[in-house]
PDB file of C-alpha atoms in Angstrom:
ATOM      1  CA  UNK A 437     145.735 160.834 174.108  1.00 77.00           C
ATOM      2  CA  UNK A 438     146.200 158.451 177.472  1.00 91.00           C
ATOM      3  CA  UNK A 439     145.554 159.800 180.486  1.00 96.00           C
ATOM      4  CA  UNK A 440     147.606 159.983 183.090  1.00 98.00           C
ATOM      5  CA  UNK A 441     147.228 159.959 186.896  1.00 98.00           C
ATOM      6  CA  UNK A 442     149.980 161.952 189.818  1.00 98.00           C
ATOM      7  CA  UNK A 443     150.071 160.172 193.112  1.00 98.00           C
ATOM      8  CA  UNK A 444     152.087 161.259 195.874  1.00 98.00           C
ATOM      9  CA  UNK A 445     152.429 160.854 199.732  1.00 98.00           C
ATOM     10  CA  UNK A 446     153.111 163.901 202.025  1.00 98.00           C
ATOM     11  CA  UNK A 447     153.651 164.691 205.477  1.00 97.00           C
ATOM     12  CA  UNK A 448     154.130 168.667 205.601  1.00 96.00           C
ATOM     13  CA  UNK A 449     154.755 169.401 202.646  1.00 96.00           C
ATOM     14  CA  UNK A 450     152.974 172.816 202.713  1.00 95.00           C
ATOM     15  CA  UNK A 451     155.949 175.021 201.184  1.00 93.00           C
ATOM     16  CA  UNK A 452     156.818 172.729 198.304  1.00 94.00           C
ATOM     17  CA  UNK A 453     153.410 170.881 197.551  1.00 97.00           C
ATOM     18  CA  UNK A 454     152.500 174.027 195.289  1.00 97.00           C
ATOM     19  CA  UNK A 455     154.746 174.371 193.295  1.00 97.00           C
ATOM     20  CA  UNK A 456     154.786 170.953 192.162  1.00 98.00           C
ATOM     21  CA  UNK A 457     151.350 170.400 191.592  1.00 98.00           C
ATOM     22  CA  UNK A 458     151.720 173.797 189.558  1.00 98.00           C
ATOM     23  CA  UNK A 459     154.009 171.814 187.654  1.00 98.00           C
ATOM     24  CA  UNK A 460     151.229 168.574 186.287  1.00 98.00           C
ATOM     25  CA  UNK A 461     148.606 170.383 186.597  1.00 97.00           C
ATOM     26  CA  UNK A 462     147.893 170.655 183.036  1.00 97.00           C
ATOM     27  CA  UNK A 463     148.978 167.237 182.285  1.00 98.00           C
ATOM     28  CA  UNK A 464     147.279 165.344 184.733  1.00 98.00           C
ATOM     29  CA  UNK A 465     144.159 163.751 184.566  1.00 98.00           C
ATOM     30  CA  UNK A 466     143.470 163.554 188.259  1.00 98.00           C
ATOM     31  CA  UNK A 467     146.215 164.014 191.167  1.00 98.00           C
ATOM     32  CA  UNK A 468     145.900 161.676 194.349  1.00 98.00           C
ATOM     33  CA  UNK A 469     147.711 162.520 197.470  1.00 98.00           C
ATOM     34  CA  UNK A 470     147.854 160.279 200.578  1.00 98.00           C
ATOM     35  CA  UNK A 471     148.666 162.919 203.679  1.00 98.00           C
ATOM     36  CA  UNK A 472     150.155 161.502 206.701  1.00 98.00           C
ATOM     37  CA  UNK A 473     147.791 163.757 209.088  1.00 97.00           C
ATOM     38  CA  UNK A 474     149.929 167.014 207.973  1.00 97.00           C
ATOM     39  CA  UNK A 475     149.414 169.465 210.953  1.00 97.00           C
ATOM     40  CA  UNK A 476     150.298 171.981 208.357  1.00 97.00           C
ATOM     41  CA  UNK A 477     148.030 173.708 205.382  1.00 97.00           C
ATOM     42  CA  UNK A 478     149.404 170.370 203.167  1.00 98.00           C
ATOM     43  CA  UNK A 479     145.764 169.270 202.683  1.00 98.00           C
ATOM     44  CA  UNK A 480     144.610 172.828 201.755  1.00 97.00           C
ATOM     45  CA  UNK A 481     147.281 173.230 199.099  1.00 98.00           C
ATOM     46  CA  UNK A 482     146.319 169.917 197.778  1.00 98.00           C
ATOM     47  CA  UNK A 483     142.960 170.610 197.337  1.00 97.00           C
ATOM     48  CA  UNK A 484     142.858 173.493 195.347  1.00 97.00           C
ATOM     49  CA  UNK A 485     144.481 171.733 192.756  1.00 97.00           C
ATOM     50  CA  UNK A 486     141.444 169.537 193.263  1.00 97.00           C
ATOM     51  CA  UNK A 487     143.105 166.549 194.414  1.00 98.00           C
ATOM     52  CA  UNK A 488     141.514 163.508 195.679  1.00 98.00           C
ATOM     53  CA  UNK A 489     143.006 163.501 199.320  1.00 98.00           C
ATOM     54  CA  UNK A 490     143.452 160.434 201.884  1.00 98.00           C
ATOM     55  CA  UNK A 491     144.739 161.290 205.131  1.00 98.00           C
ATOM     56  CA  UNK A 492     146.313 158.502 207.262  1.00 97.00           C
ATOM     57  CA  UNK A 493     149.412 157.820 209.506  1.00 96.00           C
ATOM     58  CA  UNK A 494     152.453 158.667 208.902  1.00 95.00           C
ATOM     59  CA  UNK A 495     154.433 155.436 208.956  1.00 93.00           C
ATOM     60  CA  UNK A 496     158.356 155.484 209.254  1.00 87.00           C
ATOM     61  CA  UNK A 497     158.827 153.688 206.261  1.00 89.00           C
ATOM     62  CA  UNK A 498     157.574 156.391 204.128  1.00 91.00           C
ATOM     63  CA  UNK A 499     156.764 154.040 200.813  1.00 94.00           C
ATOM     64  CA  UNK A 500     153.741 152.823 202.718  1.00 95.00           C
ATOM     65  CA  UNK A 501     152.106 155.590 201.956  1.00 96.00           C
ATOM     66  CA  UNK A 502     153.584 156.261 198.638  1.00 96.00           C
ATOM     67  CA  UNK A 503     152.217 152.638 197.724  1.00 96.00           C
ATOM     68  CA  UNK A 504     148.689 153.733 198.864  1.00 97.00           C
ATOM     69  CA  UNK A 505     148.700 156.767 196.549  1.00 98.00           C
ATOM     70  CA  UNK A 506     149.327 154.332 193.581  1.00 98.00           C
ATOM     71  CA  UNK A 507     147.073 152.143 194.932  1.00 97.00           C
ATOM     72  CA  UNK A 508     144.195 154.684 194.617  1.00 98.00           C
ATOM     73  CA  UNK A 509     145.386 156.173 190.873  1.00 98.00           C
ATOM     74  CA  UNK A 510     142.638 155.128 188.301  1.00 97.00           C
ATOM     75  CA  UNK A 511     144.508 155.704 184.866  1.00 98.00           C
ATOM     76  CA  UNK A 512     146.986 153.607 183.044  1.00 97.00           C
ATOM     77  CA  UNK A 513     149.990 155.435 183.457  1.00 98.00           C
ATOM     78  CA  UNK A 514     150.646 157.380 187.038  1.00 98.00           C
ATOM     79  CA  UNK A 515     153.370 159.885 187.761  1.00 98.00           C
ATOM     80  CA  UNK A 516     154.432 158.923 191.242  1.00 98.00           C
ATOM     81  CA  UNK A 517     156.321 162.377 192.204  1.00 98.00           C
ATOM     82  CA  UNK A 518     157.950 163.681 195.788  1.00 96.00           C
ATOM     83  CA  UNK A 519     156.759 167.484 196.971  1.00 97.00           C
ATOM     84  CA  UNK A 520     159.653 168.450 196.513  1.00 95.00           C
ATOM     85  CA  UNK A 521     160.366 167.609 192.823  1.00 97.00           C
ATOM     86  CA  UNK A 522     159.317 170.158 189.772  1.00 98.00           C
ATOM     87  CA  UNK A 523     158.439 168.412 186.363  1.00 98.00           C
ATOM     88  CA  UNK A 524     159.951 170.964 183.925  1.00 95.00           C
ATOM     89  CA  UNK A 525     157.930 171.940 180.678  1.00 96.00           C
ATOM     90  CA  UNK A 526     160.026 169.742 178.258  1.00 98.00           C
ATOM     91  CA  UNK A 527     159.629 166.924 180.878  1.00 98.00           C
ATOM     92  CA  UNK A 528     155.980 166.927 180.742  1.00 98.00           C
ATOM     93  CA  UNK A 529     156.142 166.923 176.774  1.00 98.00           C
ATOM     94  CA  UNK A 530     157.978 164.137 176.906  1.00 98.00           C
ATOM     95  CA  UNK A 531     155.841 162.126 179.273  1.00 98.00           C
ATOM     96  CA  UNK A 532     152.677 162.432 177.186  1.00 98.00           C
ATOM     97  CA  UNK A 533     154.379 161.783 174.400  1.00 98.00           C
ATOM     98  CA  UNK A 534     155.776 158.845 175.702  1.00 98.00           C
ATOM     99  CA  UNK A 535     152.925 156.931 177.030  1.00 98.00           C
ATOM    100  CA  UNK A 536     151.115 157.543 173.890  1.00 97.00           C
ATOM    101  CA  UNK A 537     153.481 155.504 171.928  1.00 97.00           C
ATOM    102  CA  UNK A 538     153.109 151.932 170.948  1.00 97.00           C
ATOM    103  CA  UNK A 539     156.034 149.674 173.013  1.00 97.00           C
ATOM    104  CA  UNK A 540     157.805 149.461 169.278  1.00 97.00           C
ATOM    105  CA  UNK A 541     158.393 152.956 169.014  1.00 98.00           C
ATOM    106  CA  UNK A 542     159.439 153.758 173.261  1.00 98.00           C
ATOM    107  CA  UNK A 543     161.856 151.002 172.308  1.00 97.00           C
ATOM    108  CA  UNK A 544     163.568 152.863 169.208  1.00 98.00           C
ATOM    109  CA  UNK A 545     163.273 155.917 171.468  1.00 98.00           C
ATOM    110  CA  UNK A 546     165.651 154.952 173.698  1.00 98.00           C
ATOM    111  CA  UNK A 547     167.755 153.917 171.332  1.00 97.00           C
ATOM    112  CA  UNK A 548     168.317 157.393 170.497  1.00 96.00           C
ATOM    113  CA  UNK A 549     168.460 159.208 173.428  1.00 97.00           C
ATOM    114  CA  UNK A 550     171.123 161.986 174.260  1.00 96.00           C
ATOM    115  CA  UNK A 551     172.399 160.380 177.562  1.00 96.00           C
ATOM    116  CA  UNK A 552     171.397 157.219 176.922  1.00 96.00           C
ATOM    117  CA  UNK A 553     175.115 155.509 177.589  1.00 96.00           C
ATOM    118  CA  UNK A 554     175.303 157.682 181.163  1.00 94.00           C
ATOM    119  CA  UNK A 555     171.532 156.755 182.128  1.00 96.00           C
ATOM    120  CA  UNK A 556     172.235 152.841 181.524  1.00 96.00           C
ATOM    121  CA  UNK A 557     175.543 153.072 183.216  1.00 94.00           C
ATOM    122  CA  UNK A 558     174.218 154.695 186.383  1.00 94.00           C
ATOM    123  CA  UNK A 559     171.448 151.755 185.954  1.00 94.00           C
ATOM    124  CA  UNK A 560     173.712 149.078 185.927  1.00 95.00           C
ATOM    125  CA  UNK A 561     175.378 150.709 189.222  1.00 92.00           C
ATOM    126  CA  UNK A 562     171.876 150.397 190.866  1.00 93.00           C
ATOM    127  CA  UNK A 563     171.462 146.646 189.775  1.00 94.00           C
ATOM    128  CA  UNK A 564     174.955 145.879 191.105  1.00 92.00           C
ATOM    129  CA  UNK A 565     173.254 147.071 194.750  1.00 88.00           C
ATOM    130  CA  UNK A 566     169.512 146.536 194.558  1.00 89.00           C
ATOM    131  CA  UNK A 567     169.332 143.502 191.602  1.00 92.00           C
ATOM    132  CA  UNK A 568     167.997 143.432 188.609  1.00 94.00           C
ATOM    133  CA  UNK A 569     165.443 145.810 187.632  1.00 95.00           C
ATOM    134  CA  UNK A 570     162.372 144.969 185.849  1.00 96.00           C
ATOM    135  CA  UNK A 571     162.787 142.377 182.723  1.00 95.00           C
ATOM    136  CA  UNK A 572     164.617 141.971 179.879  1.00 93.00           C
ATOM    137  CA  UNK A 573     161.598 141.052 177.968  1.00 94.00           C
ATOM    138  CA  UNK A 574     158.127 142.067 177.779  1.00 95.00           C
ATOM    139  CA  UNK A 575     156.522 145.702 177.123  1.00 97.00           C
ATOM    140  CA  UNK A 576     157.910 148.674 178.661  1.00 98.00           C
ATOM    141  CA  UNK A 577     155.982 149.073 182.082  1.00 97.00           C
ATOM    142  CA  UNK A 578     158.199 152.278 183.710  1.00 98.00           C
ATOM    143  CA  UNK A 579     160.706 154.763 183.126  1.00 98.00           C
ATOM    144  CA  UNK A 580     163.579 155.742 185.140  1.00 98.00           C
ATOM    145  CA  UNK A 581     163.201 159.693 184.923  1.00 98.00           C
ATOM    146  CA  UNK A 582     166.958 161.959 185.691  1.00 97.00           C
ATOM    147  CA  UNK A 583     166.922 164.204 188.965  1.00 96.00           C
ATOM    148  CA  UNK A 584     168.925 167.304 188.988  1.00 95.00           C
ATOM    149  CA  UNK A 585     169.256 168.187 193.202  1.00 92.00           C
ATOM    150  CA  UNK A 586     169.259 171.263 194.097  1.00 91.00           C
ATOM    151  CA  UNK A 587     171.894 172.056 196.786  1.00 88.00           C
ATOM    152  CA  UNK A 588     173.372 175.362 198.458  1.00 87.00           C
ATOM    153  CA  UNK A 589     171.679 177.584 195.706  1.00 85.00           C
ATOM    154  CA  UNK A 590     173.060 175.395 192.731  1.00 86.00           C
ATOM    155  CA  UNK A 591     171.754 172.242 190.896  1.00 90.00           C
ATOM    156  CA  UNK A 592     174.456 169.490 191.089  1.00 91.00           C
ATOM    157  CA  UNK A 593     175.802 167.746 187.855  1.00 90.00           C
ATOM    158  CA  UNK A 594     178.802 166.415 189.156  1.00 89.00           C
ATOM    159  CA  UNK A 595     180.145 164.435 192.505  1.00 90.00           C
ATOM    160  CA  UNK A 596     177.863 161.066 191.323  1.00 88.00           C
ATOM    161  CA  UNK A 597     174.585 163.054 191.962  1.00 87.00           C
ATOM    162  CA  UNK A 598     173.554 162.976 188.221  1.00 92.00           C
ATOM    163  CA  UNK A 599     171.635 161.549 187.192  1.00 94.00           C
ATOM    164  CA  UNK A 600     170.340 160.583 190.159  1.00 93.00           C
ATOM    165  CA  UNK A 601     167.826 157.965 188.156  1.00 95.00           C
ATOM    166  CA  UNK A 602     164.422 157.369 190.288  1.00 95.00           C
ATOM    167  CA  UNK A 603     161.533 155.473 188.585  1.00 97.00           C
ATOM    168  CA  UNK A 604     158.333 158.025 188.697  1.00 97.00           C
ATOM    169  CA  UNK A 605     156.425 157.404 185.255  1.00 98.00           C
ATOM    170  CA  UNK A 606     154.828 153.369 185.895  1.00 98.00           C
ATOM    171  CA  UNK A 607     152.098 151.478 184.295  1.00 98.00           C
ATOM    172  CA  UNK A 608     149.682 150.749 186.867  1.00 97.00           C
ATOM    173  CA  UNK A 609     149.229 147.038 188.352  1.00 96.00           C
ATOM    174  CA  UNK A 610     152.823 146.899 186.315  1.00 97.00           C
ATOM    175  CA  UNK A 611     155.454 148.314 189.408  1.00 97.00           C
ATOM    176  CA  UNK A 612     155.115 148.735 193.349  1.00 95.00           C
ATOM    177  CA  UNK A 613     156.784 149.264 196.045  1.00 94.00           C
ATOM    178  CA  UNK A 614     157.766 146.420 198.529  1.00 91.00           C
ATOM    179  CA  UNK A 615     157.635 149.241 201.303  1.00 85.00           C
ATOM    180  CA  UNK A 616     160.536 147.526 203.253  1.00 82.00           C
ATOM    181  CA  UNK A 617     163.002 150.274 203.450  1.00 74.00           C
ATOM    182  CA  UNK A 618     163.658 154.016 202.293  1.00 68.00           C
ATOM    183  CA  UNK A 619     166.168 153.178 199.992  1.00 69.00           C
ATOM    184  CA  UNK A 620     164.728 150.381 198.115  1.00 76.00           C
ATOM    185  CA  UNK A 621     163.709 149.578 194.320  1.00 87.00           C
ATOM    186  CA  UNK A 622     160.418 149.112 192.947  1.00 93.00           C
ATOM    187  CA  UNK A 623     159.510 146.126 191.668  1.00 95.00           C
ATOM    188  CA  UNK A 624     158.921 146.111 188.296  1.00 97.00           C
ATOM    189  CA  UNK A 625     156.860 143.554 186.069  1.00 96.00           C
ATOM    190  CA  UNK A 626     158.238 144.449 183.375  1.00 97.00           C
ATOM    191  CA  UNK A 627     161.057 146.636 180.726  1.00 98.00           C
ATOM    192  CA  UNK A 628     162.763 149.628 182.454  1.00 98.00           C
ATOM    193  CA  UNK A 629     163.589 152.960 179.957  1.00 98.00           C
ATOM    194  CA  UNK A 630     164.774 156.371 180.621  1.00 98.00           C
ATOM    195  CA  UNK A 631     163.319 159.887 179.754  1.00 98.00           C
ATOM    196  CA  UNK A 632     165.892 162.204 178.846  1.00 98.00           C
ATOM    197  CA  UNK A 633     164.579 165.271 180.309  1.00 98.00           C
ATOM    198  CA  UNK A 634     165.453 166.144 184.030  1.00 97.00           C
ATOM    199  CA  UNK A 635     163.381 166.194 187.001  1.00 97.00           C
ATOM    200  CA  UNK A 636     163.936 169.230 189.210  1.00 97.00           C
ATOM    201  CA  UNK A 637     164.822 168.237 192.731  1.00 95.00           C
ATOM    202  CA  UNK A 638     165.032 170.878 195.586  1.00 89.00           C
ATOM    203  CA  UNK A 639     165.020 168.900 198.388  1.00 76.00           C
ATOM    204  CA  UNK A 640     168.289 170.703 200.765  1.00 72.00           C
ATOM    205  CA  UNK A 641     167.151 174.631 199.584  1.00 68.00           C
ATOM    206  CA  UNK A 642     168.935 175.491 203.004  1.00 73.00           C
ATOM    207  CA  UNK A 643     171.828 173.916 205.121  1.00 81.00           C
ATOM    208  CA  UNK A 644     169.525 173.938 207.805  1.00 81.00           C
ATOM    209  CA  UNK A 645     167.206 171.284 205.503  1.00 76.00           C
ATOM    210  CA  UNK A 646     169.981 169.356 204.223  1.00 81.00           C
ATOM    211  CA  UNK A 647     171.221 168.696 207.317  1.00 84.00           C
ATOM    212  CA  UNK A 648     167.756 167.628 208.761  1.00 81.00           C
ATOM    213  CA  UNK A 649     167.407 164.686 206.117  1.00 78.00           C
ATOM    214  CA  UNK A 650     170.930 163.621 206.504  1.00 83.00           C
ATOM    215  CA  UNK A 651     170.476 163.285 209.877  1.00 87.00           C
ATOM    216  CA  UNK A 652     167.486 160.848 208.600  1.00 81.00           C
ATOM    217  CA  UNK A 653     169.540 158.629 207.087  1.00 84.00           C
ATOM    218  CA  UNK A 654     172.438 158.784 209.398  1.00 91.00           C
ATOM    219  CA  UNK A 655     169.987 156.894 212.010  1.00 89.00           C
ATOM    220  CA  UNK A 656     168.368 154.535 209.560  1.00 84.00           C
ATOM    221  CA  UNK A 657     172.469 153.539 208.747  1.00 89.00           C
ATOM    222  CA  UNK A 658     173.128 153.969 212.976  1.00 91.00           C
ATOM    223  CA  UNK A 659     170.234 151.045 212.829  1.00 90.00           C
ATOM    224  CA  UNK A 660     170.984 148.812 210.587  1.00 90.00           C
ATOM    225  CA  UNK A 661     174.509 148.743 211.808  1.00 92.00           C
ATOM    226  CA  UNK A 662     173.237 148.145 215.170  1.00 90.00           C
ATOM    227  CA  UNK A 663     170.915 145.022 214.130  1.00 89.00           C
ATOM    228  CA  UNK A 664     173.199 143.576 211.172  1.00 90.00           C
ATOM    229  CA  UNK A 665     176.321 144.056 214.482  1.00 90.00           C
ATOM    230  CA  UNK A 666     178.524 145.041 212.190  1.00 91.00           C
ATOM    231  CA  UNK A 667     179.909 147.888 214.352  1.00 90.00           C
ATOM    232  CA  UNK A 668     180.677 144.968 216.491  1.00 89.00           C
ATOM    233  CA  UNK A 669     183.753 143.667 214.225  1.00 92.00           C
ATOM    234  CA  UNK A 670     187.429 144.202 215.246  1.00 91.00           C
ATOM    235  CA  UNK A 671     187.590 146.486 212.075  1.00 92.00           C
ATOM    236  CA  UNK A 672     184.422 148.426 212.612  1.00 92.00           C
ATOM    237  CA  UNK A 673     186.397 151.166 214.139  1.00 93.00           C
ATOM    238  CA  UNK A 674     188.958 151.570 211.473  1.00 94.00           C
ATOM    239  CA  UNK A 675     186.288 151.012 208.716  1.00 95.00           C
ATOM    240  CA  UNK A 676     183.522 153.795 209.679  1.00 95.00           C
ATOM    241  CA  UNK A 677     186.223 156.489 211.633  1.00 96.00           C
ATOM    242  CA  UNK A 678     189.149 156.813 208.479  1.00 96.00           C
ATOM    243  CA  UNK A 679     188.351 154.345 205.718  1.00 96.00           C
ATOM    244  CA  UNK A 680     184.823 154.870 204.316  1.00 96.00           C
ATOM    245  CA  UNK A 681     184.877 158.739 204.890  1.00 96.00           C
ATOM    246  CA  UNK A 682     188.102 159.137 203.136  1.00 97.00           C
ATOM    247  CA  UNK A 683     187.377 157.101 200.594  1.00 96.00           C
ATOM    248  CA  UNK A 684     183.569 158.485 199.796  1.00 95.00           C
ATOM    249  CA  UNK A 685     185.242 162.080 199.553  1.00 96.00           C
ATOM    250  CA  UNK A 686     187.695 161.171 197.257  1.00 96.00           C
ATOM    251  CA  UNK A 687     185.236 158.893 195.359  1.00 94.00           C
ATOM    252  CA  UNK A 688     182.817 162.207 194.968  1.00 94.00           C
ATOM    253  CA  UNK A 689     184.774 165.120 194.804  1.00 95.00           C
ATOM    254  CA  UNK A 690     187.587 164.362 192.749  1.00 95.00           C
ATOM    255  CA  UNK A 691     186.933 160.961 190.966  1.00 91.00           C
ATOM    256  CA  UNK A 692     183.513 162.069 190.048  1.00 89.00           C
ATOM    257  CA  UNK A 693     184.594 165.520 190.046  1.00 93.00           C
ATOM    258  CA  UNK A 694     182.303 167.277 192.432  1.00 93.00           C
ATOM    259  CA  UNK A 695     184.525 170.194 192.373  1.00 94.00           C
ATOM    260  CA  UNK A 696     183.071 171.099 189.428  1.00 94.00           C
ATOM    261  CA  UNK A 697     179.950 172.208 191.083  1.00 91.00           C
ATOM    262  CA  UNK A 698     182.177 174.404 193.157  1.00 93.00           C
ATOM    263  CA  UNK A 699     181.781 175.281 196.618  1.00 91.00           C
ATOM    264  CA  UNK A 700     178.439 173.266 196.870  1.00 90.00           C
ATOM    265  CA  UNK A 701     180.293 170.415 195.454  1.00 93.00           C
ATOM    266  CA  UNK A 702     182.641 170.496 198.575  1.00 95.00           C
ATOM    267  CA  UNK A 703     180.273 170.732 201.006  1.00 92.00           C
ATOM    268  CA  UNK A 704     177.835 168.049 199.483  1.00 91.00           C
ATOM    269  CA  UNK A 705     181.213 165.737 199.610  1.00 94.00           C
ATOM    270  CA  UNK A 706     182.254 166.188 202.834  1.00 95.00           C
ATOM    271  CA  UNK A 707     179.297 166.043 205.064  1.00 93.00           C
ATOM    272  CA  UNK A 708     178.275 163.064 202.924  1.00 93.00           C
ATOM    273  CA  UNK A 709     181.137 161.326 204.018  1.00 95.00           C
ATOM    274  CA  UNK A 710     180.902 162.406 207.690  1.00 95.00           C
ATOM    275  CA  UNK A 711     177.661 159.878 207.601  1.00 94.00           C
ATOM    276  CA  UNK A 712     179.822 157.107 207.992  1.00 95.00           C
ATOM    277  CA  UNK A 713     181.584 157.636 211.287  1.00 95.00           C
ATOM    278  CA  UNK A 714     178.274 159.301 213.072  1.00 95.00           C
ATOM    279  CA  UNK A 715     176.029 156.613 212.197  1.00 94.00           C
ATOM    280  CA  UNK A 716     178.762 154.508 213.658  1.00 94.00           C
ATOM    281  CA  UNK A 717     178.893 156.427 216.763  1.00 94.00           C
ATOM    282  CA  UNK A 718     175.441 156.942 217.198  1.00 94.00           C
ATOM    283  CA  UNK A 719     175.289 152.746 216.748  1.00 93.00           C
ATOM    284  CA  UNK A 720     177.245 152.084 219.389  1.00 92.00           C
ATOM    285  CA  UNK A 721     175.637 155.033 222.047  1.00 87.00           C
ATOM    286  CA  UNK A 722     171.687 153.804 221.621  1.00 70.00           C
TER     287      UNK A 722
END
């Protein structure tokens, strides 16, 4: 059976960094962890799972570190997971099965997964923003893997949240990240598939935390508006006060019906779409 290497990067991490490791630790054959000098017990967690453990800055561009971790992963296939994310039983079947194939049979496999016509929509989505991803020939080098997010006490299937497709299972020396920005794609040197099985995600378990990383991302947008001046156009105003709100909560909670998910569903829409006119505000105040 191929072994397989979990690299992650973590910066205080020391309530959810257990519970994922918990999660590989009987399908990985070593676990590296790049710490960002936690000030917390991350690095204690870490090691009694026997991880090999590099502590460093903590850069703002947070794929820095991430890269580092993969950097330092010996085996041909790494699991590059967040401390936040769970890898559910059936998920970790499916990964060992699935690097133990030859690329002939992971290519009939997808053929014949469940989701497979939701998973390659939501891909194409992410190629229509980031580019192309990976090849369209060549072996298959890494695996977009589903995310269910866990929000308000409820994991979120509706509002354009799932499937939430990250890339996580990679063939080393095959994928990287470019470490540019937050938001970005790896690189991939060659095919993209899916796994079918979901990728647990609690990373708003409180108001108090979702609101935290928004705020995260509402400066990143407050800065790129400032240095792309695009809160300087005549229609800034109009475009990040009324039109982009109202159209991102209509977009999530009724075209992609996130009031399916209920009252979380609501929420998730609306303060989602209040991103727009803060980062604009906060854009033109710094």
């Amino acid at each position: 059976m191929k072994k397989l290497s979990v690299a992650l990067a973590v910066f205080n991490e020391e309530k959810n960094l257990g519970a994922c490791l918990a999660s590989v630790k009987d399908i990985a054959e070593e676990i590296v962890i790049v710490d960002g000098s936690s000030t917390d017990r991350t690095v204690e967690t870490a090691k009694k799972f026997g991880s090999k453990v590099l502590v460093t800055d903590n850069p703002p561009i947070f794929h820095i570190n991430k890269q580092k971790a993969i950097d330092m992963a010996k085996n041909e296939w790494i699991l590059q997971l967040d401390a936040d994310e769970i890898v559910s039983p059936d998920l970790a079947k499916e990964i060992m099965s699935v690097i133990s194939m030859t690329d002939e049979e992971i290519k009939a496999y997808q053929t014949k997964l469940p989701n497979r016509r939701l998973f390659l929509r939501h891909q194409e989505l992410l190629e229509k923003r980031d580019g192309e991803i990976g090849t369209k020939t060549g072996e298959y080098c890494a695996f977009f893997i589903p995310r269910l997010n866990y929000f308000l006490g409820h994991y979120m299937r509706y509002g354009g949240v799932y499937p939430d497709g990250v890339i996580r299972l990679i063939k080393k020396g095959k994928a990287y990240l470019p470490a540019k920005d937050v938001h970005e794609q790896m690189v991939v040197k060659g095919k993209v598939g899916w796994l079918q099985n979901d990728l647990y995600h609690r990373d708003s378990p409180t108001f108090d935390r979702y609101i935290a990383r928004n705020k995260r991302y509402i400066n990143l947008l407050a800065t790129e508006l400032q240095e792309s001046k695009k809160n300087k156009t005549f229609f800034a105003p109009i475009q990040y006060l009324l039109v982009l709100p109202f159209w991102w909560f209509m977009l999530t909670y009724f075209r992609h019906k996130g009031f399916r998910d209920g009252w979380p569903g609501f929420i998730f829409s609306f303060f989602s779409a209040l991103r727009f006119p803060r980062a604009y505000l906060i854009s033109l105040h710094s």
